[in-house]
Amino acid sequence: MVGRSTDEEGSTVHLVRPGAGAPVEIYRHRESAGVGDLSYDGSLVAVEHTEHGDAMHSALRVLRASDGSAVAELDDTKGGTEELGLTVLGFAPAAGDTRLLVGHQRRGRWEPMLWDVATGAETDLRLDLPGDVSAEWYPDGSGLLIVHGFEARSELWRYEIATGALVRVETPAGSVSSATARPDGSVEYLWSSAAEPPVVRSTDGGVVLDPPGPKAPPSLPVEDVWVEGPGGRVHALVQRPAEGEGPFPTLFEVHGGPAWHDSDAFASGPAAWLDHGYAVVRVNYRGSTGYGREWTDALKHRVGLIELEDIEAVREWAVASGLADPERLVLSGGSWGGYLTLLGLGTRPDAWAVGLAAVPVADYVTAYEDEMEALKALDRTLLGGSPEEVPERYAASSPLTYVDAVKAPVHISAGVNDPRCPIRQIDNYVDRLAARGAVHEVYRYDAGHGSLVVEERIKQVALDLAFAAKHLGTRPV
């Protein structure tokens, strides 16, 4: 199966059969789409698509692999006042079984259900768990492995399809991901907490994967903080350095996405800042996943500004509580977090002492012109149209609009081959900083949207720490 997304053709899906010659196109549409899963016997293809024009909420279509003809449709964006999304979780693991495990948002959060694509029958599981719920099949098809995420932590359960029984799969407190059930019924999963580095564990009690080489040292646990914001209670994860009394120099590390969230999981970047005497605050602003559909979908039209309202509420708490030194506050993030960093430095220039932006959106209009088509569709959904249709919204949400107000020294790192946050729009922003003599440094590296090379990532953390130390007088690297 091969999927493509281009400006000229939109989204296409081709089926490649061994020895059958050229790939055969089985799906095409102007809007974004992708393959969710292939049935166990290879006869059916589940496609997630946004033909209705809302790139944040997918509908589903099941196609025959033989000729691309439609077998079934499921679209929760129709017939209601709210846009509801669907996602493919996987076909049943047996030949001829036409049940598809689907994630839905019909009750304001992600939950799984079973959809028989041959009959149209839907089986609502109604699991009595707060927060978001995902699932995958056990290999014999008798049960579902449930991944339950709530308030920045996650856990595992087994759901028996025949009886509806829900049984806890014991895991340590923290965050689990990449969980999969084995044929013998055991479960292997990646586990970590903010204080403990990741390890691949098994419910049999052992460590599945223990790679060679130096081990990451432990870090410090997180505290949960809830702050009243303009759109409701905002959840933040706070870590304090092991030594000293507050107020501390404090790093606000802003997650990307925006449809993502920080959790009680190990993160090497924040751990490095803690080692250098900084407190670290991570905010699950409106737009973050894990707090219900309404929280995730709150971004539309006032993009960037909404998230910063929540970050500002937590910033005020951090200063008032004595945690953070208001003269030594660092706003930092990558991708969408880098975008929010630049936007925050311009819209709240007196709030931050240093800004660190990695692979950011810096000039929203130019970014739209150069970015990949799937991201253009997302931007049209978030802002209600293209830059030509709603120019005032793009202007209000673009860091470039506020660049002349920036007071804090800014460090920007950017991949010169980035298709998500292209380099030209970053250069436009940097040129404006340079034209007025603003304090800034730019690090360009030969990669795309970040780097997977460990040495390169270490180098970038060191550059950020050194930049902050130079301008705040904190512990040198």
XYZ file of N, CA and C in Angstrom, residues 79-206:
384
model
N -24.996 15.530 10.047
C -26.264 15.454 10.764
C -26.261 15.994 12.171
N -25.208 16.690 12.598
C -25.182 17.236 13.944
C -24.630 18.648 13.953
N -24.655 19.260 15.127
C -24.154 20.632 15.252
C -22.669 20.666 15.565
N -22.091 19.498 15.927
C -20.679 19.453 16.272
C -19.945 18.503 15.335
N -18.709 18.843 15.039
C -17.871 17.968 14.239
C -17.272 16.892 15.142
N -17.469 15.625 14.773
C -16.967 14.508 15.551
C -16.043 13.681 14.680
N -14.912 13.282 15.235
C -13.934 12.550 14.456
C -13.991 11.053 14.693
N -13.442 10.303 13.735
C -13.311 8.857 13.820
C -11.872 8.494 13.475
N -11.413 7.369 13.983
C -10.088 6.889 13.621
C -10.101 5.369 13.568
N -9.282 4.807 12.696
C -9.178 3.363 12.548
C -8.209 2.813 13.592
N -8.649 1.808 14.354
C -7.791 1.149 15.328
C -7.357 -0.240 14.875
N -8.052 -0.831 13.905
C -7.563 -2.094 13.365
C -8.659 -3.096 13.053
N -8.471 -3.842 11.956
C -9.363 -4.951 11.620
C -9.152 -6.120 12.572
N -10.198 -6.935 12.717
C -10.104 -8.154 13.513
C -9.022 -9.078 12.936
N -8.298 -9.795 13.810
C -7.144 -10.595 13.349
C -7.537 -11.990 12.871
N -8.482 -12.062 11.936
C -8.894 -13.362 11.405
C -9.405 -13.188 9.986
N -9.068 -14.120 9.106
C -9.529 -14.063 7.725
C -11.058 -14.157 7.675
N -11.664 -13.259 6.890
C -13.110 -13.269 6.746
C -13.863 -12.525 7.828
N -13.194 -12.098 8.878
C -13.834 -11.334 9.954
C -13.873 -9.878 9.525
N -15.068 -9.334 9.358
C -15.220 -7.985 8.822
C -15.426 -6.932 9.899
N -15.130 -7.259 11.142
C -15.232 -6.266 12.217
C -14.008 -5.349 12.212
N -14.279 -4.068 12.326
C -13.227 -3.054 12.393
C -13.328 -2.342 13.730
N -12.216 -2.278 14.441
C -12.157 -1.530 15.694
C -11.942 -0.064 15.361
N -12.843 0.777 15.867
C -12.883 2.185 15.494
C -12.856 3.044 16.754
N -12.126 4.154 16.718
C -12.196 5.149 17.778
C -13.173 6.245 17.397
N -14.019 6.671 18.355
C -15.014 7.711 18.073
C -15.036 8.729 19.218
N -15.737 9.858 18.977
C -15.820 10.952 19.958
C -17.267 11.322 20.270
N -18.163 10.387 20.195
C -19.591 10.684 20.315
C -20.004 11.157 21.700
N -19.200 10.849 22.719
C -19.522 11.303 24.082
C -18.460 12.258 24.617
N -17.807 12.984 23.692
C -16.910 14.050 24.117
C -15.504 13.619 24.447
N -15.148 12.376 24.126
C -13.792 11.884 24.364
C -13.564 10.731 23.398
N -12.321 10.274 23.284
C -12.030 9.132 22.429
C -12.395 7.837 23.132
N -13.181 7.002 22.435
C -13.579 5.687 22.931
C -13.586 4.700 21.766
N -13.413 3.400 22.040
C -13.463 2.414 20.969
C -14.859 1.814 20.800
N -15.146 1.364 19.585
C -16.346 0.571 19.310
C -16.010 -0.409 18.197
N -16.871 -1.418 18.019
C -16.723 -2.382 16.946
C -17.734 -2.078 15.853
N -17.251 -2.055 14.624
C -18.098 -1.780 13.459
C -17.917 -2.920 12.468
N -18.997 -3.635 12.199
C -18.953 -4.687 11.193
C -19.196 -4.042 9.837
N -18.179 -3.964 9.026
C -18.286 -3.214 7.774
C -19.146 -3.946 6.750
N -19.403 -5.247 6.965
C -20.251 -5.999 6.037
C -21.730 -5.777 6.329
N -22.094 -5.703 7.618
C -23.503 -5.554 7.994
C -23.861 -4.142 8.435
N -22.866 -3.355 8.781
C -23.116 -2.013 9.304
C -23.374 -1.980 10.795
N -23.392 -3.138 11.453
C -23.695 -3.193 12.882
C -22.582 -2.531 13.692
N -22.976 -1.737 14.683
C -22.045 -1.067 15.577
C -22.225 -1.582 16.995
N -21.148 -1.948 17.640
C -21.183 -2.417 19.020
C -20.482 -1.401 19.900
N -21.264 -0.714 20.720
C -20.739 0.327 21.603
C -20.221 -0.331 22.876
N -18.951 -0.131 23.203
C -18.344 -0.816 24.342
C -18.659 -0.136 25.672
N -18.814 1.187 25.678
C -19.162 1.956 26.888
C -18.317 1.544 28.098
N -17.052 1.793 28.025
C -16.142 1.469 29.111
C -16.205 2.549 30.191
N -16.320 2.134 31.421
C -16.474 3.067 32.539
C -15.101 3.519 33.027
N -14.450 4.308 32.171
C -13.135 4.849 32.492
C -13.139 6.332 32.126
N -12.623 7.199 33.000
C -12.552 8.617 32.634
C -11.426 8.855 31.644
N -11.486 9.956 30.916
C -10.413 10.285 29.995
C -10.545 9.560 28.670
N -9.484 9.616 27.866
C -9.488 9.008 26.538
C -9.148 7.529 26.608
N -9.775 6.759 25.707
C -9.595 5.314 25.686
C -9.298 4.873 24.255
N -8.223 4.134 24.073
C -7.915 3.527 22.794
C -7.834 2.021 22.984
N -7.664 1.280 21.884
C -7.668 -0.180 22.001
C -6.990 -0.806 20.803
N -6.556 -2.065 20.984
C -6.114 -2.899 19.871
C -6.530 -4.339 20.185
N -6.530 -5.168 19.175
C -6.958 -6.548 19.328
C -5.893 -7.401 20.017
N -6.355 -8.356 20.845
C -5.491 -9.468 21.218
C -5.358 -10.372 19.994
N -4.235 -11.075 19.837
C -4.000 -11.834 18.608
C -5.051 -12.876 18.280
N -5.720 -13.448 19.292
C -6.732 -14.469 19.004
C -8.121 -13.872 18.785
N -8.251 -12.539 18.882
C -9.525 -11.884 18.631
C -10.532 -11.996 19.751
N -10.164 -12.598 20.874
C -11.132 -12.783 21.963
C -11.273 -11.565 22.853
N -10.312 -10.669 22.796
C -10.341 -9.514 23.681
C -9.655 -8.317 23.064
N -9.749 -7.211 23.772
C -9.130 -5.966 23.342
C -8.172 -5.484 24.429
N -7.011 -5.027 24.007
C -6.073 -4.386 24.920
C -6.427 -2.905 24.971
N -6.865 -2.449 26.116
C -7.331 -1.070 26.293
C -6.199 -0.211 26.844
N -5.965 0.908 26.183
C -4.999 1.906 26.678
C -5.809 3.094 27.164
N -5.743 3.362 28.444
C -6.550 4.399 29.081
C -5.656 5.554 29.509
N -5.891 6.741 28.959
C -5.133 7.928 29.319
C -5.992 8.921 30.062
N -5.496 9.390 31.205
C -6.275 10.329 32.020
C -5.322 11.204 32.818
N -5.459 12.530 32.647
C -4.697 13.510 33.406
C -3.194 13.224 33.361
N -2.702 13.034 32.122
C -1.268 12.949 31.827
C -0.624 11.644 32.272
N -1.429 10.622 32.539
C -0.903 9.297 32.863
C -1.716 8.249 32.121
N -1.173 7.048 32.021
C -1.874 6.026 31.259
C -1.705 4.664 31.910
N -2.623 3.763 31.557
C -2.633 2.425 32.123
C -3.277 1.473 31.118
N -3.197 0.167 31.401
C -3.686 -0.859 30.485
C -4.782 -1.698 31.133
N -5.740 -2.147 30.297
C -6.813 -3.042 30.714
C -7.032 -4.074 29.610
N -7.648 -5.198 29.955
C -8.110 -6.174 28.971
C -9.632 -6.199 29.004
N -10.229 -6.090 27.801
C -11.685 -6.157 27.656
C -12.042 -7.468 26.987
N -12.886 -8.279 27.659
C -13.344 -9.545 27.105
C -14.576 -9.294 26.233
N -14.463 -9.558 24.935
C -15.544 -9.245 24.008
C -16.787 -10.069 24.307
N -16.638 -11.334 24.666
C -17.794 -12.203 24.882
C -18.599 -11.803 26.106
N -17.935 -11.371 27.176
C -18.623 -11.098 28.439
C -18.711 -9.625 28.788
N -17.886 -8.781 28.170
C -17.848 -7.365 28.527
C -17.045 -7.083 29.782
N -16.342 -8.114 30.314
C -15.547 -7.922 31.531
C -14.325 -7.064 31.230
N -13.981 -6.205 32.188
C -12.833 -5.306 32.073
C -11.873 -5.629 33.212
N -10.650 -6.055 32.883
C -9.686 -6.513 33.875
C -8.416 -5.680 33.759
N -7.949 -5.176 34.879
C -6.749 -4.344 34.904
C -5.512 -5.161 34.530
N -4.685 -4.605 33.660
C -3.367 -5.154 33.349
C -2.367 -4.331 34.149
N -1.724 -4.926 35.119
C -0.915 -4.173 36.060
C 0.350 -3.606 35.388
N 0.532 -2.307 35.542
C 1.733 -1.608 35.090
C 2.124 -0.599 36.162
N 3.392 -0.202 36.232
C 3.790 0.813 37.208
C 3.121 2.161 36.900
N 3.036 3.006 37.910
C 2.475 4.343 37.726
C 3.385 5.144 36.805
N 2.786 5.861 35.872
C 3.534 6.661 34.912
C 2.822 6.645 33.586
N 3.554 6.436 32.506
C 2.964 6.450 31.175
C 3.396 5.219 30.401
N 2.438 4.598 29.722
C 2.725 3.458 28.864
C 2.389 3.843 27.433
N 3.131 3.281 26.499
C 2.871 3.513 25.087
C 3.371 2.310 24.303
N 3.006 2.270 23.020
C 3.445 1.189 22.134
C 3.154 -0.183 22.723
N 2.025 -0.299 23.430
C 1.654 -1.579 24.034
C 1.105 -2.522 22.973
N 1.485 -3.795 23.090
C 0.955 -4.790 22.168
C 0.825 -6.121 22.882
N -0.251 -6.842 22.552
C -0.488 -8.151 23.152
C 0.222 -9.224 22.342
N 0.820 -10.183 23.034
C 1.535 -11.279 22.409
C 0.618 -12.499 22.282
N 0.964 -13.452 21.429
C 0.114 -14.644 21.266
C -0.121 -15.427 22.552
N 0.819 -15.388 23.501
C 0.630 -16.113 24.760
C -0.228 -15.354 25.761
N -0.737 -14.170 25.372
C -1.595 -13.386 26.259
C -0.860 -12.344 27.064
N 0.465 -12.385 27.083
C 1.217 -11.343 27.785
C 1.184 -10.052 26.975
N 1.568 -8.959 27.626
C 1.574 -7.645 26.975
C 2.953 -7.035 27.141
N 3.501 -6.546 26.044
C 4.758 -5.819 26.072
C 4.482 -4.345 25.825
N 5.176 -3.473 26.530
C 4.868 -2.050 26.462
C 6.094 -1.225 26.836
N 6.118 -0.004 26.319
C 7.156 0.958 26.679
C 6.653 1.760 27.873
N 7.435 1.788 28.935
C 7.026 2.492 30.157
C 8.098 3.486 30.567
N 7.643 4.612 31.117
C 8.547 5.542 31.792
C 7.725 6.430 32.708
N 8.408 7.172 33.535
C 7.801 8.272 34.290
C 8.735 9.461 34.144
N 8.316 10.607 34.628
C 9.189 11.780 34.537
C 10.515 11.532 35.234
N 10.509 10.696 36.266
C 11.719 10.452 37.051
C 12.529 9.264 36.553
N 11.914 8.357 35.793
C 12.587 7.131 35.395
C 12.642 7.008 33.877
N 13.807 6.747 33.310
C 13.944 6.621 31.853
C 13.136 5.450 31.303
N 12.855 5.459 30.002
C 11.999 4.434 29.409
C 12.643 3.057 29.368
N 11.780 2.042 29.463
C 12.203 0.654 29.353
C 11.057 -0.133 28.754
N 11.368 -1.133 27.934
C 10.348 -2.000 27.359
C 10.119 -3.160 28.322
N 8.921 -3.236 28.876
C 8.584 -4.222 29.885
C 7.588 -5.238 29.342
N 7.421 -6.311 30.090
C 6.396 -7.307 29.807
C 5.584 -7.548 31.068
N 4.305 -7.879 30.873
C 3.490 -8.224 32.036
C 3.928 -9.554 32.643
N 4.812 -10.293 31.967
C 5.409 -11.485 32.575
C 6.371 -11.116 33.690
N 6.719 -9.822 33.766
C 7.569 -9.357 34.844
C 8.984 -9.014 34.448
N 9.357 -9.285 33.226
C 10.722 -9.033 32.813
C 10.877 -7.793 31.968
